[in-house]
Amino acid sequence: MPRIEMKTPLVEMDGDEMTRILWKWIKEILIEPYVDLKTEYYDLGLPERDRTDDKITEDAANATKKYGVAVKCATITPNAQRVEEYHLKKMWKSPNGTIRRILDGTVFRAPIIVKGITPYVPGWKKPIVLARHAYGDIYNSVEARVNAGESAYIVVCGKDGKEVSRQLIKDFPSDGIVQGVHNLDKSIESFAVSCFNYALENKIPLWFGAKDTISKTYDHRFKDIFNEIYERDYKARFEEAGIYFMYTLIDDIVARIMRSEGGVLWACKNYDGDVMSDMVATAYGSLGMMSSVLVSPEGNYEYEAAHGTVTRHYYKYLKGEETSTNSVATIWAWTGALAKRGELDGIPELVDFAKRLERAVIDTIEAGEMTGDLIPLFRRDGITPKKLESREFLHAVASRL
Ligand code: NAP
Ligand code: MG
C-alpha cells in the first residue's frame, strides 16, 4: 500500500529507558511502514534535558501550543539516585509537571478494554474515563498545629494589606490541627471546559461530584462554575450529541459509578481524582493498559502512556536478556495522536489507520498473544495465553495489521 501522507507534523517527545526502546520499535514496526511520518522531534531523554538545562522540555511544550498535537514517551523524573546515575547538573523537575504548567490542562485517563481481561467490578463493560483537576486544594495547602487555648481564623486582606474579612475557625479547647486550602475560578473554569470538550468529542456523558451541601462556598463554587459554563456554552451541543451532564454529590457519584456499566467521563476534584484514579486503574487490571491524554482549554492535545519508564525491564534489556514489556499504552499514545492529527487536518485515512492499529492490538491479545504482565489476568474459554517478548508482540500485531 502507498504510505499515508501527513500534513502538519506531530510534536514527538522521546523519553527514557525501556519505553524509549519500545518507542523506536513501535515506529519502525507499526507506523513507518504505513505512514509517511512527519514529526518535529524533541528528545526529552534525561541526558538531553540535562545538556539543555531542561530547555528542551519547554521547547517541546511550546511546540505543542504551536502545532496542537503531541505524542510523549515516558520520562524519568529525577530523584537523588538519578542525579548520581546520570551525573546530572541538578535535580530537574518532572517533565509532565512542566508541560502541564505551560499547557494548563486536565489529564484524562481511560482503560483499554479487551475481552479476556475482566475488571474486578463485573458490571463495568465500558471504560470509565477519569478527569482529574490538577490544581489547588490540599496539594497547595497551608497547615499548622494549634495548642489548647489558641484560636485559628481565616483572614482575607486587600491589596493594601487591610483586613477585608475575618472568620473564626475554632477556639481550640484542646490541642489540634488546622488547614487552609484554596482554588482559583480561572483554574476551575479551564478544568470544566476541558471536561465538556472531552465528553463532546468522545460522545460520553459527563458526571461531576463534589460536596457542596457541606462545603457551601468552596465546593459550591465548583458546582456553580460547571453549571454556568454548561448552560451557557454546552447544553445545546450536548443535547445534539445525545449526551448529558450530571452534577451530584461525590458520594452519590461513587455509588453510581459502582452500579454503572462504564462509558462515562468522571470529573474529579484534585484529591478525589488522586484517590479514585488508582482505584479505577487497578480495577481494570493493569497500568500497561491505561491511556492518558492532557487536554488544554485552547484545544491542544498531548498523548502519553500512564505508566513510567519500566526501569527494571530496561536493566534486563541492557544485559541482553529478553523482556516482555507491555507496549499497548504507548501504542495508544501514537494512535491517539495520529487520529487527532488526521481529524484536524482532514486526512480520514490517517484516522482509519489509527483505528485499525488499535483493532490489531486488541485482536492480538484477545487471541491469546500478550506480554507477561497480562498473562495472570487473562481468562478466556478455550484459549491458553502465550507470553511474547516485547518485540515479538509488536510483530504479532503487525501481522494482523
Ligand atoms: P513504572 O515504570 O510504571 O514501573 C513500575 C512497575 O510496574 C514495573 O517495574 C513493572 O512491574 C510494572 N509496569 C509498568 N509499566 C509496565 C509495562 N508497560 N509493561 C509491563 N510492566 C509494567 O514505575 P516506576 O518504576 O515507579 O518508575 C520508573 C521511572 O518512570 C521513574 O524514573 C519515574 O520517574 C518514571 N515515571 C514516568 C512517568 C511518565 O513519564 N508519565 C510516570 C510514572 C513514572 P514488574 O517490574 O513487576 O514487571
Ligand atoms: Mg494517586
XYZ file of C-alpha atoms and ligand atoms in Angstrom:
450
model
C 0.000 0.000 0.000
C 1.193 3.576 -0.562
C 2.152 5.248 2.676
C -0.378 7.662 4.142
C 0.735 11.281 3.737
C 0.596 13.700 6.664
C 0.196 17.472 6.509
C 1.107 19.000 9.884
C 3.896 17.398 11.907
C 3.251 15.752 15.258
C 5.302 17.013 18.156
C 7.278 13.904 19.099
C 8.708 13.787 22.630
C 11.109 10.900 23.102
C 11.797 9.562 26.580
C 13.824 7.187 28.725
C 14.769 3.597 29.475
C 12.539 0.695 28.356
C 9.841 2.936 26.949
C 12.474 4.671 24.783
C 13.347 1.264 23.322
C 9.679 0.426 22.741
C 9.200 3.870 21.186
C 11.728 3.172 18.433
C 10.351 -0.301 17.750
C 6.730 0.873 17.606
C 7.650 3.466 14.988
C 9.756 1.003 12.998
C 7.394 -1.963 13.077
C 3.906 -0.493 13.325
C 3.872 3.048 11.980
C 6.563 3.944 9.476
C 5.749 1.118 7.030
C 2.252 2.605 6.631
C 2.533 6.312 7.381
C 4.919 8.839 5.888
C 5.522 10.037 9.415
C 6.103 13.760 9.841
C 7.241 14.800 13.306
C 9.069 17.637 14.964
C 11.359 15.662 17.249
C 12.215 16.668 20.818
C 14.461 14.389 22.804
C 13.173 14.525 26.390
C 15.517 11.719 27.389
C 17.258 12.671 30.624
C 20.766 13.232 29.109
C 19.378 15.777 26.623
C 17.282 17.518 29.292
C 20.442 17.832 31.353
C 22.516 19.083 28.410
C 19.965 21.789 27.544
C 19.262 22.766 31.172
C 15.761 21.368 30.597
C 15.052 23.972 27.900
C 14.155 21.113 25.554
C 11.088 20.320 27.708
C 9.809 23.894 27.500
C 10.505 23.970 23.758
C 8.513 20.754 23.316
C 5.574 22.158 25.295
C 5.645 25.387 23.289
C 5.763 23.406 20.045
C 2.609 21.625 21.249
C 0.939 25.019 21.550
C 2.057 25.822 18.010
C 1.042 22.570 16.269
C -1.708 21.375 18.606
C -0.910 17.660 18.906
C 1.966 15.913 20.688
C 2.895 12.335 21.491
C 5.078 11.714 24.527
C 7.169 8.771 25.690
C 7.507 8.120 29.440
C 10.383 10.029 31.019
C 12.408 9.803 34.205
C 11.589 12.326 36.911
C 14.983 12.591 38.554
C 15.499 11.952 42.265
C 18.777 11.919 44.205
C 19.662 8.465 42.923
C 19.120 9.516 39.290
C 21.266 12.617 39.779
C 24.116 10.270 40.628
C 23.303 7.665 37.997
C 23.188 10.232 35.161
C 25.719 12.708 36.639
C 23.092 15.449 36.378
C 23.804 19.171 36.825
C 20.734 19.333 39.060
C 17.556 17.515 40.017
C 15.400 18.625 37.079
C 11.657 18.951 37.583
C 9.107 16.438 36.339
C 8.701 16.955 32.557
C 4.980 16.215 32.875
C 4.707 18.955 35.502
C 6.499 21.437 33.232
C 4.328 20.538 30.248
C 1.138 20.798 32.338
C 2.192 24.184 33.671
C 2.742 25.526 30.136
C -0.339 23.963 28.527
C -2.628 24.407 31.583
C -4.544 21.229 31.060
C -6.606 18.444 32.538
C -5.421 14.833 32.420
C -7.868 12.227 31.134
C -7.119 8.563 31.778
C -9.039 5.721 30.167
C -8.572 1.954 30.421
C -8.036 -0.002 27.214
C -10.609 -2.781 27.289
C -10.038 -6.249 25.799
C -12.076 -9.428 26.076
C -10.441 -11.905 28.419
C -9.208 -9.310 30.871
C -12.182 -8.693 33.104
C -12.373 -5.770 35.510
C -12.665 -6.574 39.210
C -16.076 -4.910 39.049
C -18.020 -7.312 36.837
C -20.618 -4.728 35.792
C -18.042 -2.445 34.152
C -18.353 -3.244 30.464
C -17.141 0.067 29.020
C -14.287 2.361 30.007
C -14.668 4.752 32.915
C -12.626 7.795 31.938
C -11.341 9.827 34.828
C -10.558 13.544 34.584
C -8.517 14.929 37.433
C -8.301 18.613 38.223
C -4.590 19.045 38.837
C -4.544 22.350 40.725
C -5.068 23.535 44.293
C -6.916 22.035 47.286
C -4.685 20.158 49.751
C -1.864 19.991 47.179
C -1.137 23.683 47.791
C -2.336 23.866 51.385
C -1.024 25.612 54.483
C -1.277 23.680 57.734
C -0.491 24.194 61.378
C -0.753 22.519 64.759
C -2.655 24.528 67.296
C -2.330 24.378 71.075
C -5.128 24.298 73.626
C -6.407 27.781 74.334
C -5.290 29.220 70.956
C -7.641 30.340 68.183
C -7.481 29.987 64.393
C -9.072 32.371 61.859
C -9.434 32.759 58.129
C -8.324 36.309 57.419
C -8.615 37.874 53.962
C -6.642 41.045 53.237
C -6.905 43.583 50.404
C -4.068 44.753 48.153
C -3.178 47.385 50.763
C -2.862 44.689 53.421
C -6.017 45.891 55.227
C -8.322 43.234 56.568
C -11.341 42.556 54.336
C -12.891 39.787 56.414
C -12.176 37.581 59.381
C -13.881 34.344 60.368
C -13.217 32.265 63.401
C -12.380 28.672 62.546
C -12.150 27.482 66.137
C -11.267 28.484 69.663
C -9.265 25.381 70.489
C -10.389 23.822 73.817
C -7.566 21.273 73.458
C -4.595 20.653 71.104
C -5.455 20.231 67.445
C -4.703 20.958 63.798
C -5.807 23.448 61.140
C -5.565 23.587 57.348
C -6.013 26.319 54.712
C -6.707 25.417 51.090
C -7.522 27.478 48.015
C -8.513 27.283 44.382
C -8.887 29.763 41.518
C -12.013 30.398 39.437
C -9.824 30.503 36.328
C -8.387 27.065 37.020
C -11.797 25.556 37.764
C -13.177 27.118 34.567
C -10.432 25.617 32.401
C -10.963 22.249 34.105
C -14.678 22.431 33.314
C -14.112 23.452 29.689
C -11.624 20.607 29.132
C -14.146 18.120 30.566
C -17.046 19.389 28.453
C -14.895 19.266 25.315
C -13.667 15.745 26.048
C -17.197 14.477 26.682
C -18.456 16.017 23.434
C -15.600 14.672 21.403
C -15.977 11.143 22.739
C -19.768 11.319 22.943
C -19.938 10.142 26.550
C -21.911 11.692 29.415
C -20.058 13.773 31.993
C -20.528 13.197 35.724
C -19.114 15.570 38.292
C -19.437 15.281 42.032
C -18.345 17.450 44.946
C -19.610 18.084 48.481
C -21.486 21.348 48.055
C -24.022 20.535 50.789
C -21.264 20.637 53.405
C -18.797 22.965 51.691
C -21.244 25.733 50.874
C -18.732 28.200 49.455
C -15.720 26.167 48.326
C -17.190 23.049 46.702
C -20.282 25.041 45.788
C -18.098 27.269 43.603
C -17.032 24.199 41.600
C -20.671 23.216 41.150
C -21.694 26.733 40.089
C -18.859 27.139 37.601
C -19.602 23.783 35.949
C -23.319 24.595 35.769
C -22.818 28.134 34.417
C -20.453 27.035 31.664
C -22.683 24.099 30.779
C -25.861 26.182 30.478
C -24.125 28.937 28.549
C -21.843 27.071 26.144
C -22.502 23.348 26.054
C -26.104 22.391 26.805
C -27.311 22.647 23.218
C -24.304 20.787 21.837
C -24.635 18.034 24.442
C -28.308 17.541 23.575
C -27.453 17.429 19.900
C -24.782 14.776 20.576
C -27.246 12.754 22.682
C -25.219 13.030 25.888
C -25.789 14.799 29.200
C -24.022 16.482 32.105
C -24.912 15.488 35.648
C -23.808 17.118 38.881
C -24.488 15.304 42.121
C -22.781 14.729 45.467
C -19.428 12.930 45.329
C -20.675 10.012 47.460
C -23.690 9.611 45.197
C -21.338 9.584 42.179
C -19.207 6.856 43.752
C -22.299 4.716 44.271
C -23.469 5.349 40.719
C -20.025 4.518 39.309
C -20.044 1.135 41.065
C -23.512 0.344 39.680
C -22.800 1.662 36.177
C -21.625 -0.266 33.157
C -18.977 2.415 32.480
C -18.951 4.572 29.392
C -18.855 7.832 31.364
C -16.413 10.646 31.943
C -15.948 11.150 35.678
C -14.622 14.593 36.572
C -12.909 14.681 39.958
C -11.584 17.396 42.200
C -7.861 17.067 42.808
C -7.922 14.783 45.852
C -10.838 12.680 44.641
C -9.018 12.220 41.322
C -5.782 11.239 43.042
C -7.510 8.513 45.041
C -10.129 7.349 42.555
C -7.770 7.094 39.563
C -5.737 4.460 41.407
C -8.919 2.579 42.250
C -10.215 2.695 38.685
C -6.838 1.751 37.134
C -6.435 -1.217 39.469
C -9.990 -2.385 38.939
C -9.396 -2.561 35.177
C -6.281 -4.722 35.586
C -3.014 -3.067 34.608
C -1.242 0.282 34.224
C 0.090 -1.084 30.954
C -3.479 -0.866 29.628
C -4.226 2.725 30.620
C -4.170 5.537 28.076
C -3.670 9.137 29.063
C -4.121 12.479 27.355
C -3.568 16.034 28.512
C -6.144 18.396 27.005
C -5.663 22.137 27.312
C -8.552 24.604 27.280
C -7.222 26.047 23.991
C -7.587 22.613 22.407
C -4.002 21.325 22.466
C -3.508 17.602 22.980
C -0.621 15.661 24.433
C -0.931 11.860 24.308
C 1.151 9.583 26.552
C 1.106 6.273 28.412
C 0.019 6.347 32.060
C 2.945 4.204 33.283
C 6.613 5.058 33.815
C 9.816 4.071 32.018
C 9.741 0.461 33.355
C 13.274 0.655 34.769
C 13.545 -2.955 35.936
C 12.874 -4.261 32.415
C 15.387 -1.795 30.947
C 18.199 -3.159 33.089
C 17.357 -6.654 31.862
C 17.365 -5.357 28.303
C 20.805 -3.758 28.816
C 22.153 -7.114 29.993
C 20.950 -8.631 26.731
C 18.124 -10.524 28.430
C 14.688 -10.878 26.853
C 11.965 -8.575 28.136
C 8.210 -8.791 27.941
C 7.171 -5.173 28.387
C 3.647 -4.104 27.579
C 3.654 -1.572 24.733
C -0.122 -1.136 24.480
C -0.411 2.197 26.318
C 2.483 3.618 24.278
C 0.885 2.414 21.038
C -2.320 4.141 22.193
C -0.376 7.376 22.644
C 0.630 7.130 18.969
C -2.806 6.134 17.682
C -4.460 8.896 19.720
C -2.077 11.496 18.325
C -2.252 10.246 14.722
C -6.050 10.083 14.775
C -6.291 13.602 16.243
C -3.851 14.917 13.594
C -5.865 13.183 10.884
C -9.084 14.680 12.230
C -7.691 18.222 12.454
C -6.033 18.063 9.016
C -8.893 16.275 7.246
C -6.991 13.036 6.494
C -9.555 10.245 7.039
C -7.036 7.547 6.028
C -4.873 8.518 8.973
C -7.807 8.301 11.396
C -8.725 4.957 9.876
C -5.148 3.668 10.169
C -5.072 4.556 13.879
C -8.333 2.666 14.463
C -7.029 -0.368 12.548
C -3.834 -0.406 14.564
C -5.816 -0.327 17.815
C -8.046 -3.118 16.487
C -4.982 -5.219 15.593
C -3.600 -4.804 19.124
C -6.916 -5.828 20.686
C -7.301 -8.809 18.317
C -3.774 -9.976 19.154
C -4.444 -10.007 22.889
C -7.931 -11.463 22.535
C -6.397 -14.319 20.501
C -4.175 -15.080 23.492
C -0.880 -13.444 22.435
C 0.292 -10.930 25.033
C 3.093 -9.658 27.237
C 3.836 -11.217 30.616
C 2.026 -8.665 32.763
C -1.336 -9.655 31.243
C -0.959 -13.438 31.498
C -2.205 -13.777 35.107
C -5.191 -11.521 34.333
C -6.312 -13.300 31.177
C -9.212 -15.741 31.223
C -10.969 -16.814 28.030
C -12.597 -20.156 27.307
C -10.543 -22.347 25.008
C -7.557 -20.014 24.857
C -4.316 -20.583 26.720
C -2.466 -17.276 26.793
C 1.024 -17.219 25.290
C 3.689 -14.890 26.641
C 5.529 -12.905 23.976
C 8.737 -10.880 24.255
C 8.441 -7.109 23.785
C 9.413 -7.156 20.100
C 7.576 -10.376 19.296
C 4.346 -8.781 20.471
C 4.808 -5.872 18.059
C 5.389 -8.303 15.183
C 2.280 -10.263 16.184
C 0.306 -7.021 15.957
C 1.955 -6.119 12.636
C 0.950 -9.449 11.111
C -2.710 -8.711 11.932
C -2.445 -5.092 10.851
P 6.857 2.147 36.174
O 7.906 2.478 35.176
O 5.456 2.391 35.742
O 7.037 0.629 36.567
C 6.651 0.046 37.772
C 6.426 -1.449 37.586
O 5.137 -1.646 37.004
C 7.399 -2.107 36.621
O 8.597 -2.486 37.235
C 6.567 -3.253 36.104
O 6.451 -4.301 37.053
C 5.186 -2.637 36.008
N 4.968 -1.984 34.699
C 4.750 -0.656 34.456
N 4.551 -0.451 33.155
C 4.658 -1.656 32.557
C 4.572 -2.087 31.213
N 4.346 -1.211 30.229
N 4.732 -3.394 30.939
C 4.969 -4.276 31.920
N 5.064 -3.926 33.222
C 4.919 -2.634 33.531
O 7.056 2.986 37.526
P 8.356 3.252 38.417
O 9.237 2.059 38.402
O 7.820 3.778 39.655
O 9.106 4.438 37.688
C 10.180 4.283 36.752
C 10.557 5.637 36.190
O 9.463 6.143 35.438
C 10.876 6.666 37.254
O 12.117 7.303 36.927
C 9.739 7.655 37.183
O 10.167 8.966 37.408
C 9.235 7.499 35.780
N 7.783 7.767 35.601
C 7.418 8.459 34.487
C 6.095 8.686 34.196
C 5.749 9.447 32.958
O 6.625 9.906 32.246
N 4.488 9.593 32.639
C 5.110 8.170 35.049
C 5.488 7.440 36.159
C 6.831 7.229 36.417
P 7.455 -5.551 37.136
O 8.807 -4.984 37.358
O 6.903 -6.313 38.296
O 7.367 -6.290 35.835
Mg -2.935 8.556 43.487
